[in-house]
Tab-separated table of C-alpha atoms in Angstrom:
chain	number	residue	atom	x	y	z
A	1	MET	CA	-43.342	22.209	-4.655
A	2	SER	CA	-44.808	23.830	-7.697
A	3	GLU	CA	-48.457	24.722	-7.420
A	4	VAL	CA	-51.304	26.592	-9.019
A	5	ILE	CA	-53.035	28.949	-6.617
A	6	VAL	CA	-56.794	29.081	-7.102
A	7	ARG	CA	-57.938	32.688	-6.650
A	8	SER	CA	-61.491	31.877	-7.650
A	9	GLY	CA	-62.977	28.487	-8.458
A	10	GLY	CA	-65.562	29.822	-10.900
A	11	LEU	CA	-68.942	28.098	-10.790
A	12	TYR	CA	-67.891	24.448	-10.866
A	13	THR	CA	-64.298	23.662	-11.796
A	14	THR	CA	-62.954	20.156	-11.227
A	15	VAL	CA	-59.799	18.162	-11.916
A	16	GLN	CA	-60.559	15.634	-14.666
A	17	ASP	CA	-58.584	13.215	-16.797
A	18	ALA	CA	-59.384	10.503	-19.343
A	19	GLY	CA	-61.649	8.840	-16.795
A	20	ARG	CA	-61.750	6.119	-14.151
A	21	ASP	CA	-62.497	3.269	-16.507
A	22	GLY	CA	-62.814	-0.330	-15.372
A	23	TRP	CA	-64.905	0.018	-12.197
A	24	TYR	CA	-68.414	0.193	-13.617
A	25	ALA	CA	-69.260	-3.234	-12.229
A	26	ILE	CA	-68.913	-1.970	-8.642
A	27	GLY	CA	-71.135	1.016	-9.421
A	28	MET	CA	-68.309	3.487	-10.001
A	29	PRO	CA	-68.932	5.719	-13.022
A	30	PRO	CA	-65.867	6.795	-15.007
A	31	SER	CA	-66.180	10.571	-14.456
A	32	GLY	CA	-63.408	12.189	-16.541
A	33	ALA	CA	-63.519	15.197	-18.846
A	34	LEU	CA	-66.981	15.338	-20.415
A	35	ASP	CA	-65.585	16.798	-23.663
A	36	GLN	CA	-62.730	14.355	-24.172
A	37	TYR	CA	-61.623	15.861	-27.474
A	38	SER	CA	-61.106	19.379	-26.134
A	39	PHE	CA	-59.489	17.976	-22.993
A	40	ARG	CA	-57.002	15.859	-24.939
A	41	VAL	CA	-56.145	18.663	-27.348
A	42	ALA	CA	-55.410	20.962	-24.394
A	43	ASN	CA	-52.896	18.407	-23.111
A	44	LEU	CA	-51.266	17.989	-26.535
A	45	LEU	CA	-50.763	21.769	-26.709
A	46	VAL	CA	-48.725	21.817	-23.499
A	47	GLY	CA	-46.691	18.688	-24.248
A	48	ASN	CA	-48.506	16.475	-21.723
A	49	PRO	CA	-49.589	12.882	-22.263
A	50	GLU	CA	-53.049	13.067	-23.833
A	51	GLY	CA	-54.792	11.833	-20.677
A	52	ALA	CA	-52.999	13.985	-18.065
A	53	ALA	CA	-55.206	15.601	-15.442
A	54	ALA	CA	-56.450	19.090	-16.375
A	55	LEU	CA	-59.191	21.452	-15.219
A	56	GLU	CA	-62.759	21.427	-16.495
A	57	ALA	CA	-64.755	24.586	-15.745
A	58	THR	CA	-68.488	25.116	-16.237
A	59	TYR	CA	-70.061	28.402	-17.432
A	60	ILE	CA	-67.785	30.607	-15.318
A	61	GLY	CA	-64.037	30.095	-15.550
A	62	PRO	CA	-61.679	30.018	-12.565
A	63	GLU	CA	-58.981	32.545	-11.729
A	64	LEU	CA	-55.591	30.877	-11.397
A	65	GLU	CA	-52.180	32.141	-10.308
A	66	PHE	CA	-49.067	30.314	-11.445
A	67	THR	CA	-45.980	29.952	-9.263
A	68	ASP	CA	-43.360	28.970	-11.836
A	69	GLU	CA	-42.747	28.829	-15.586
A	70	ARG	CA	-45.310	26.649	-17.308
A	71	ARG	CA	-47.134	26.302	-20.556
A	72	ILE	CA	-50.902	26.374	-20.464
A	73	ALA	CA	-53.682	25.963	-23.022
A	74	VAL	CA	-57.390	26.747	-22.941
A	75	THR	CA	-59.717	24.738	-25.202
A	76	GLY	CA	-63.359	23.680	-25.243
A	77	ALA	CA	-65.951	26.429	-24.844
A	78	ASP	CA	-65.354	29.874	-26.333
A	79	ALA	CA	-64.198	31.402	-23.065
A	80	PRO	CA	-62.384	34.707	-23.612
A	81	ALA	CA	-59.235	34.246	-21.510
A	82	ARG	CA	-56.779	36.780	-20.153
A	83	VAL	CA	-53.320	36.532	-18.621
A	84	ASN	CA	-52.623	39.485	-16.328
A	85	GLY	CA	-55.622	41.222	-17.910
A	86	GLU	CA	-54.340	40.867	-21.500
A	87	PRO	CA	-56.414	38.739	-23.892
A	88	VAL	CA	-54.763	35.448	-24.888
A	89	PRO	CA	-55.792	33.106	-27.695
A	90	LEU	CA	-57.708	29.871	-27.124
A	91	TRP	CA	-56.540	26.552	-28.624
A	92	GLU	CA	-52.933	27.759	-28.384
A	93	ALA	CA	-49.873	27.043	-26.216
A	94	ILE	CA	-49.244	29.994	-23.879
A	95	ALA	CA	-46.168	30.582	-21.715
A	96	VAL	CA	-46.771	31.760	-18.140
A	97	ARG	CA	-44.364	32.708	-15.361
A	98	ALA	CA	-44.515	32.913	-11.588
A	99	GLY	CA	-47.155	35.451	-10.562
A	100	ASP	CA	-49.078	35.365	-13.851
A	101	VAL	CA	-52.838	35.176	-13.430
A	102	LEU	CA	-55.227	33.456	-15.842
A	103	SER	CA	-58.794	34.744	-15.764
A	104	PHE	CA	-61.899	34.449	-17.906
A	105	GLU	CA	-64.647	36.647	-19.208
A	106	MET	CA	-68.179	35.527	-19.930
A	107	LEU	CA	-68.371	32.498	-22.221
A	108	THR	CA	-69.606	33.349	-25.706
A	109	ALA	CA	-70.353	29.764	-26.830
A	110	GLY	CA	-70.193	26.315	-25.287
A	111	ALA	CA	-70.382	25.426	-21.621
A	112	ARG	CA	-67.051	23.932	-20.544
A	113	PRO	CA	-63.585	25.379	-21.029
A	114	TYR	CA	-60.571	23.150	-20.326
A	115	VAL	CA	-57.297	24.393	-18.886
A	116	ALA	CA	-54.244	22.174	-19.269
A	117	VAL	CA	-50.974	23.005	-17.511
A	118	SER	CA	-47.665	21.466	-18.568
A	119	GLY	CA	-46.827	18.712	-16.111
A	120	GLY	CA	-50.498	18.079	-15.382
A	121	ILE	CA	-52.445	18.519	-12.148
A	122	ALA	CA	-50.660	16.112	-9.790
A	123	VAL	CA	-53.422	15.291	-7.315
A	124	PRO	CA	-53.248	11.691	-6.013
A	125	GLU	CA	-54.759	8.984	-8.158
A	126	TYR	CA	-57.815	7.136	-6.877
A	127	LEU	CA	-58.543	3.773	-8.531
A	128	GLY	CA	-56.129	4.705	-11.306
A	129	SER	CA	-57.535	8.124	-12.143
A	130	ARG	CA	-57.265	11.734	-10.992
A	131	SER	CA	-60.821	12.567	-12.058
A	132	THR	CA	-63.103	14.156	-9.497
A	133	TYR	CA	-66.381	12.427	-8.664
A	134	THR	CA	-68.098	14.953	-6.444
A	135	LEU	CA	-71.213	12.868	-5.658
A	136	THR	CA	-69.147	10.604	-3.433
A	137	GLY	CA	-66.306	13.052	-2.882
A	138	ILE	CA	-63.492	10.988	-4.332
A	139	GLY	CA	-60.618	11.721	-6.711
A	140	GLY	CA	-59.498	15.112	-7.984
A	141	PHE	CA	-58.708	17.811	-5.419
A	142	HIS	CA	-60.229	16.481	-2.167
A	143	GLY	CA	-63.128	15.071	-4.147
A	144	ARG	CA	-64.751	18.455	-4.741
A	145	ALA	CA	-64.959	21.478	-7.026
A	146	LEU	CA	-62.206	24.068	-6.622
A	147	ARG	CA	-62.513	26.988	-4.212
A	148	ALA	CA	-60.536	30.157	-3.607
A	149	ASP	CA	-57.171	29.552	-1.886
A	150	ASP	CA	-56.884	25.924	-3.003
A	151	ARG	CA	-53.354	25.033	-4.073
A	152	LEU	CA	-53.158	22.480	-6.850
A	153	PRO	CA	-49.960	20.415	-7.053
A	154	LEU	CA	-48.336	20.206	-10.482
A	155	GLY	CA	-46.236	17.440	-12.009
A	156	SER	CA	-42.809	17.963	-13.523
A	157	PRO	CA	-43.116	19.787	-16.836
A	158	PRO	CA	-42.313	17.721	-19.935
A	159	VAL	CA	-38.798	18.261	-21.289
A	160	SER	CA	-40.140	19.100	-24.735
A	161	GLY	CA	-43.434	20.119	-26.268
A	162	PRO	CA	-45.012	22.640	-28.613
A	163	SER	CA	-43.488	26.127	-28.481
A	164	PRO	CA	-45.603	28.958	-27.097
A	165	GLY	CA	-47.741	30.329	-29.931
A	166	THR	CA	-48.373	26.885	-31.423
A	167	SER	CA	-52.065	26.687	-32.207
A	168	VAL	CA	-54.676	24.189	-33.373
A	169	PRO	CA	-55.867	24.824	-36.960
A	170	ALA	CA	-59.442	26.144	-37.105
A	171	GLY	CA	-60.638	23.010	-38.929
A	172	LEU	CA	-59.613	20.848	-35.988
A	173	ARG	CA	-61.583	22.852	-33.428
A	174	PRO	CA	-65.140	21.711	-32.700
A	175	ALA	CA	-68.046	23.779	-34.051
A	176	LEU	CA	-70.226	24.960	-31.171
A	177	GLY	CA	-72.962	26.953	-32.922
A	178	GLY	CA	-76.549	25.853	-33.544
A	179	PRO	CA	-78.464	22.963	-32.016
A	180	ALA	CA	-76.302	20.093	-30.762
A	181	GLN	CA	-76.779	17.166	-33.183
A	182	LEU	CA	-76.455	13.939	-31.224
A	183	ARG	CA	-76.171	10.533	-32.865
A	184	LEU	CA	-78.060	7.839	-30.992
A	185	VAL	CA	-77.873	4.041	-31.081
A	186	VAL	CA	-81.416	2.865	-30.318
A	187	GLY	CA	-81.789	0.375	-27.435
A	188	LEU	CA	-81.491	-1.292	-24.929
A	189	CYS	CA	-85.102	-0.912	-23.818
A	190	SER	CA	-86.583	0.772	-26.888
A	191	TYR	CA	-89.072	-2.128	-27.056
A	192	ARG	CA	-90.970	-0.224	-24.374
A	193	LEU	CA	-91.773	2.590	-26.869
A	194	THR	CA	-94.732	2.603	-29.238
A	195	GLU	CA	-93.925	2.476	-32.957
A	196	THR	CA	-94.376	6.186	-33.404
A	197	ALA	CA	-92.645	7.164	-30.162
A	198	MET	CA	-89.071	6.687	-31.420
A	199	GLU	CA	-89.910	8.645	-34.591
A	200	SER	CA	-91.295	11.444	-32.481
A	201	PHE	CA	-88.242	11.274	-30.209
A	202	VAL	CA	-85.822	11.895	-33.085
A	203	ASP	CA	-88.132	14.442	-34.766
A	204	THR	CA	-88.365	16.577	-31.630
A	205	GLU	CA	-85.973	19.451	-31.062
A	206	TRP	CA	-85.340	19.203	-27.326
A	207	LYS	CA	-84.290	22.004	-25.028
A	208	VAL	CA	-81.699	21.644	-22.250
A	209	THR	CA	-83.227	22.421	-18.824
A	210	LYS	CA	-81.449	23.922	-15.812
A	211	ASP	CA	-80.865	20.374	-14.564
A	212	ALA	CA	-77.903	19.675	-16.797
A	213	ASP	CA	-74.609	18.785	-15.178
A	214	ARG	CA	-71.886	16.141	-15.203
A	215	VAL	CA	-74.379	13.512	-14.021
A	216	GLY	CA	-76.794	14.046	-16.875
A	217	TYR	CA	-78.719	16.465	-19.029
A	218	ARG	CA	-82.467	16.683	-18.530
A	219	LEU	CA	-84.300	17.760	-21.691
A	220	ARG	CA	-87.811	19.045	-22.381
A	221	GLY	CA	-89.896	19.609	-25.485
A	222	GLY	CA	-91.953	16.516	-26.320
A	223	THR	CA	-93.573	13.407	-24.949
A	224	ILE	CA	-92.795	9.738	-25.474
A	225	ASP	CA	-95.527	7.097	-25.431
A	226	PHE	CA	-94.815	3.697	-23.955
A	227	VAL	CA	-96.465	0.422	-24.885
A	228	ASP	CA	-99.218	-0.606	-22.436
A	229	ARG	CA	-98.255	-3.618	-20.382
A	230	GLU	CA	-98.597	-5.416	-17.097
A	231	PRO	CA	-95.391	-4.460	-15.180
A	232	PRO	CA	-93.130	-7.514	-14.847
A	233	PHE	CA	-92.114	-8.642	-11.377
A	234	GLY	CA	-89.432	-6.304	-10.072
A	235	ALA	CA	-90.264	-3.393	-12.356
A	236	GLY	CA	-92.139	-0.368	-11.032
A	237	SER	CA	-95.532	0.884	-12.099
A	238	ASP	CA	-94.256	3.884	-14.126
A	239	PRO	CA	-94.533	2.973	-17.836
A	240	ALA	CA	-90.857	3.971	-18.103
A	241	ASN	CA	-89.852	1.328	-15.519
A	242	VAL	CA	-88.206	-1.962	-16.393
A	243	VAL	CA	-86.445	-4.624	-14.351
A	244	ASP	CA	-83.123	-3.072	-13.283
A	245	LEU	CA	-80.283	-3.079	-15.770
A	246	GLY	CA	-76.843	-1.509	-16.170
A	247	TYR	CA	-77.115	1.894	-17.826
A	248	PRO	CA	-74.787	2.439	-20.782
A	249	ILE	CA	-72.827	5.692	-20.455
A	250	GLY	CA	-74.606	8.195	-22.675
A	251	SER	CA	-77.880	6.305	-22.432
A	252	VAL	CA	-81.150	8.180	-22.550
A	253	GLN	CA	-83.979	7.409	-20.163
A	254	VAL	CA	-87.382	9.051	-20.156
A	255	PRO	CA	-88.912	8.951	-16.655
A	256	GLY	CA	-92.597	9.849	-16.912
A	257	GLY	CA	-92.313	10.020	-20.688
A	258	ASP	CA	-91.739	13.741	-21.069
A	259	GLU	CA	-88.266	14.605	-19.781
A	260	PRO	CA	-85.484	12.569	-21.361
A	261	ILE	CA	-82.253	12.431	-19.359
A	262	VAL	CA	-78.933	11.823	-21.134
A	263	LEU	CA	-76.619	10.143	-18.618
A	264	LEU	CA	-73.024	11.410	-18.644
A	265	GLY	CA	-69.717	10.604	-16.945
A	266	ASP	CA	-70.824	11.008	-13.310
A	267	ALA	CA	-74.139	9.160	-13.700
A	268	VAL	CA	-75.461	6.257	-11.675
A	269	THR	CA	-74.406	2.997	-13.330
A	270	GLY	CA	-77.688	1.129	-13.269
A	271	GLY	CA	-81.348	1.275	-12.349
A	272	GLY	CA	-84.870	0.591	-13.470
A	273	TYR	CA	-85.655	3.143	-16.162
A	274	ALA	CA	-85.977	2.034	-19.769
A	275	THR	CA	-82.979	3.304	-21.721
A	276	VAL	CA	-84.376	4.126	-25.163
A	277	GLY	CA	-81.021	4.769	-26.805
A	278	THR	CA	-77.387	5.695	-26.209
A	279	VAL	CA	-75.630	8.840	-27.412
A	280	ILE	CA	-72.439	7.752	-29.177
A	281	SER	CA	-69.233	8.461	-27.278
A	282	VAL	CA	-67.975	11.077	-29.751
A	283	ASP	CA	-71.160	13.119	-29.427
A	284	ARG	CA	-70.923	13.210	-25.646
A	285	ASP	CA	-68.160	15.743	-26.365
A	286	ARG	CA	-70.807	17.852	-28.097
A	287	ILE	CA	-73.513	17.639	-25.429
A	288	ALA	CA	-70.863	18.584	-22.859
A	289	GLN	CA	-70.677	21.955	-24.615
A	290	ALA	CA	-74.483	22.435	-24.748
A	291	ARG	CA	-75.842	24.896	-22.228
A	292	THR	CA	-79.063	25.214	-20.325
A	293	GLY	CA	-81.508	26.707	-22.853
A	294	ASP	CA	-79.680	25.255	-25.886
A	295	ARG	CA	-81.418	22.960	-28.377
A	296	VAL	CA	-80.418	19.367	-28.991
A	297	ALA	CA	-81.645	16.943	-31.654
A	298	PHE	CA	-81.081	13.211	-32.050
A	299	THR	CA	-80.448	11.148	-35.163
A	300	SER	CA	-80.526	7.367	-35.129
A	301	VAL	CA	-77.332	5.558	-36.215
A	302	ASP	CA	-76.093	1.981	-35.967
A	303	VAL	CA	-73.131	0.693	-33.966
A	304	ASP	CA	-70.891	0.643	-37.063
A	305	ALA	CA	-71.491	4.375	-37.530
A	306	ALA	CA	-70.692	4.961	-33.842
A	307	ILE	CA	-67.403	3.071	-34.147
A	308	ALA	CA	-66.541	4.913	-37.378
A	309	ALA	CA	-67.167	8.236	-35.618
A	310	ARG	CA	-64.866	7.196	-32.784
A	311	ARG	CA	-62.180	6.239	-35.314
A	312	ASP	CA	-62.599	9.641	-37.014
A	313	ARG	CA	-62.114	11.406	-33.689
A	314	GLY	CA	-58.892	9.422	-33.226
A	315	ILE	CA	-57.742	10.557	-36.672
A	316	ARG	CA	-58.555	14.173	-35.818
A	317	LEU	CA	-56.517	13.875	-32.627
A	318	GLU	CA	-53.605	12.480	-34.646
A	319	LYS	CA	-53.910	15.484	-36.975
A	320	VAL	CA	-53.775	17.792	-33.950
A	321	ARG	CA	-50.715	15.948	-32.676
A	322	ALA	CA	-49.043	16.385	-36.068
A	323	ALA	CA	-50.066	20.053	-36.329
A	324	VAL	CA	-48.663	21.029	-32.923
A	325	SER	CA	-45.459	18.974	-32.896
B	1	MET	CA	-78.189	53.648	-17.185
B	2	SER	CA	-76.481	50.271	-17.065
B	3	THR	CA	-77.867	46.830	-17.769
B	4	VAL	CA	-77.020	43.998	-15.417
B	5	ASN	CA	-76.331	40.885	-17.490
B	6	ALA	CA	-76.547	37.230	-16.524
B	7	ALA	CA	-73.113	35.611	-16.302
B	8	LEU	CA	-74.546	32.147	-16.857
B	9	PRO	CA	-77.722	30.468	-18.150
B	10	GLY	CA	-80.433	29.125	-15.881
B	11	VAL	CA	-83.649	30.152	-14.169
B	12	PHE	CA	-84.097	33.687	-12.836
B	13	TYR	CA	-85.372	34.484	-9.335
B	14	ARG	CA	-85.801	37.808	-7.583
B	15	ARG	CA	-86.193	36.246	-4.132
B	16	PRO	CA	-83.692	34.378	-1.935
B	17	ALA	CA	-86.422	31.771	-1.304
B	18	PRO	CA	-90.021	31.335	-2.496
B	19	ASP	CA	-91.489	32.521	0.830
B	20	GLN	CA	-89.240	35.567	1.187
B	21	GLU	CA	-89.380	39.151	-0.041
B	22	PRO	CA	-87.517	40.110	-3.245
B	23	PHE	CA	-83.898	41.205	-2.833
B	24	VAL	CA	-84.826	44.654	-4.126
B	25	GLU	CA	-87.934	46.424	-5.407
B	26	VAL	CA	-88.082	48.535	-8.553
B	27	GLY	CA	-87.329	52.161	-7.642
B	28	ALA	CA	-85.096	51.269	-4.692
B	29	MET	CA	-81.481	52.337	-4.404
B	30	VAL	CA	-78.830	49.664	-4.956
B	31	GLN	CA	-75.134	49.721	-4.102
B	32	GLU	CA	-72.374	48.451	-6.350
B	33	GLY	CA	-72.001	44.728	-5.733
B	34	GLN	CA	-75.416	44.379	-4.084
B	35	THR	CA	-77.250	41.132	-4.826
B	36	ILE	CA	-80.411	41.813	-6.806
B	37	ALA	CA	-81.383	38.339	-8.033
B	38	LEU	CA	-80.390	34.667	-8.286
B	39	ILE	CA	-79.823	32.349	-11.221
B	40	GLU	CA	-80.297	28.632	-10.659
B	41	VAL	CA	-78.406	26.103	-12.752
B	42	MET	CA	-76.931	22.662	-11.955
B	43	LYS	CA	-78.613	22.723	-8.518
B	44	THR	CA	-76.639	25.818	-7.532
B	45	PHE	CA	-77.822	29.377	-7.045
B	46	SER	CA	-75.518	32.161	-8.255
B	47	GLU	CA	-76.014	35.743	-7.105
B	48	VAL	CA	-76.595	38.456	-9.688
B	49	LYS	CA	-75.027	41.687	-8.452
B	50	ALA	CA	-75.461	45.328	-9.453
B	51	GLU	CA	-72.365	46.525	-11.299
B	52	GLN	CA	-72.875	50.154	-10.263
B	53	ALA	CA	-74.789	52.094	-7.650
B	54	GLY	CA	-78.075	53.730	-8.599
B	55	THR	CA	-81.810	53.235	-8.713
B	56	LEU	CA	-83.223	49.935	-9.879
B	57	GLY	CA	-85.091	51.058	-13.007
B	58	ARG	CA	-86.764	47.820	-14.013
B	59	PHE	CA	-86.343	44.086	-14.250
B	60	LEU	CA	-86.212	42.628	-17.757
B	61	LEU	CA	-87.339	39.173	-16.625
B	62	ASP	CA	-90.098	37.732	-14.444
B	63	GLU	CA	-89.695	35.359	-11.527
B	64	GLY	CA	-88.968	31.848	-12.825
B	65	ASP	CA	-88.080	32.928	-16.386
B	66	GLU	CA	-85.340	31.088	-18.220
B	67	VAL	CA	-82.300	33.245	-18.844
B	68	GLU	CA	-79.401	32.903	-21.269
B	69	ALA	CA	-75.790	33.777	-20.505
B	70	GLY	CA	-75.206	37.429	-21.384
B	71	GLN	CA	-78.916	38.306	-21.344
B	72	GLY	CA	-79.907	41.532	-19.570
B	73	VAL	CA	-81.825	40.939	-16.346
B	74	ALA	CA	-82.222	44.451	-14.886
B	75	GLU	CA	-81.527	48.117	-15.556
B	76	VAL	CA	-79.867	50.357	-12.996
B	77	VAL	CA	-80.152	54.136	-13.424
B	78	ALA	CA	-77.133	56.097	-12.240
B	79	PRO	CA	-77.876	58.452	-9.324
């Protein structure tokens, strides 16, 4: 069987796909590639279905040896990549043969490179998805991040697809420089904030702390004041506590009032912290590429703007599909 | 002289644990590949290793400092 041999797993590389949607009600978060745009583009470049399972690395890329002829593509973070020690372009279809080794140098921008391989990573599906959810050890490759000497099964390569050398036009690659600008739909529990607190929340330039992973990003840089109240039955005594609710994916909670946490694909699905707003789905792609130490800023938008942004991302993906086919 | 750079962002530590001695003191000899510090990010600790043998000239960061990817953390003087 055709495989990819993992020579080094990097810091935290997992198998991810479009996500394990549909199980939120039983407390199962969707997981999936955090930067869905880069992930999907990587698949388009190698002729895979857009949602085929690929690899998501974090900060330090893996080292991978191929065992047959495949096409691969690296997208997402600016991660200088090499095949057999020779630099290869990002956002481009690359042909590899048995024995070729893909490796990475230090990332120059962004946090998460994606590696798609033609045929996709053929680990077994769990609840309809190949995404890894490491907190409970399910999905992906044995429910965990990759390690040296792992052997990843590959699916049959597609019969057609972009030729090697096909690349994504610069205008269709995400911009990674500067502070990450995140659009936020205010709610569900923003009533807990004082009038000035939401203004101060969006006026603050927050900094990503070291506690920033697939579960969530903890930020620092300001304080949020909550309205004084008598805690309702079932809520805790922290001013940030409310009666338990389901957390929207991308929602922002502010335990203690000074460290907002943006919940991402591997986050707990509900709890008792006031969610002051929700980062729109398109901009979760952007926060996925923010690193510890990077700045992030929020702007308030309405649901119509969030849906329009999602439609625009779909149009951009169609443009990529047209540009590479 | 060579500068040892951080491969990833996070928080810089010179000790394997808060109650233990630093991996290496300034002025001590280090071997190529020897661990001289840790960087914590995403609840994991990654070792920072000397890229060449020599004397540890100085650290460019203090215990607990935030560090960016690519930032210099220490200088090693060739023997």
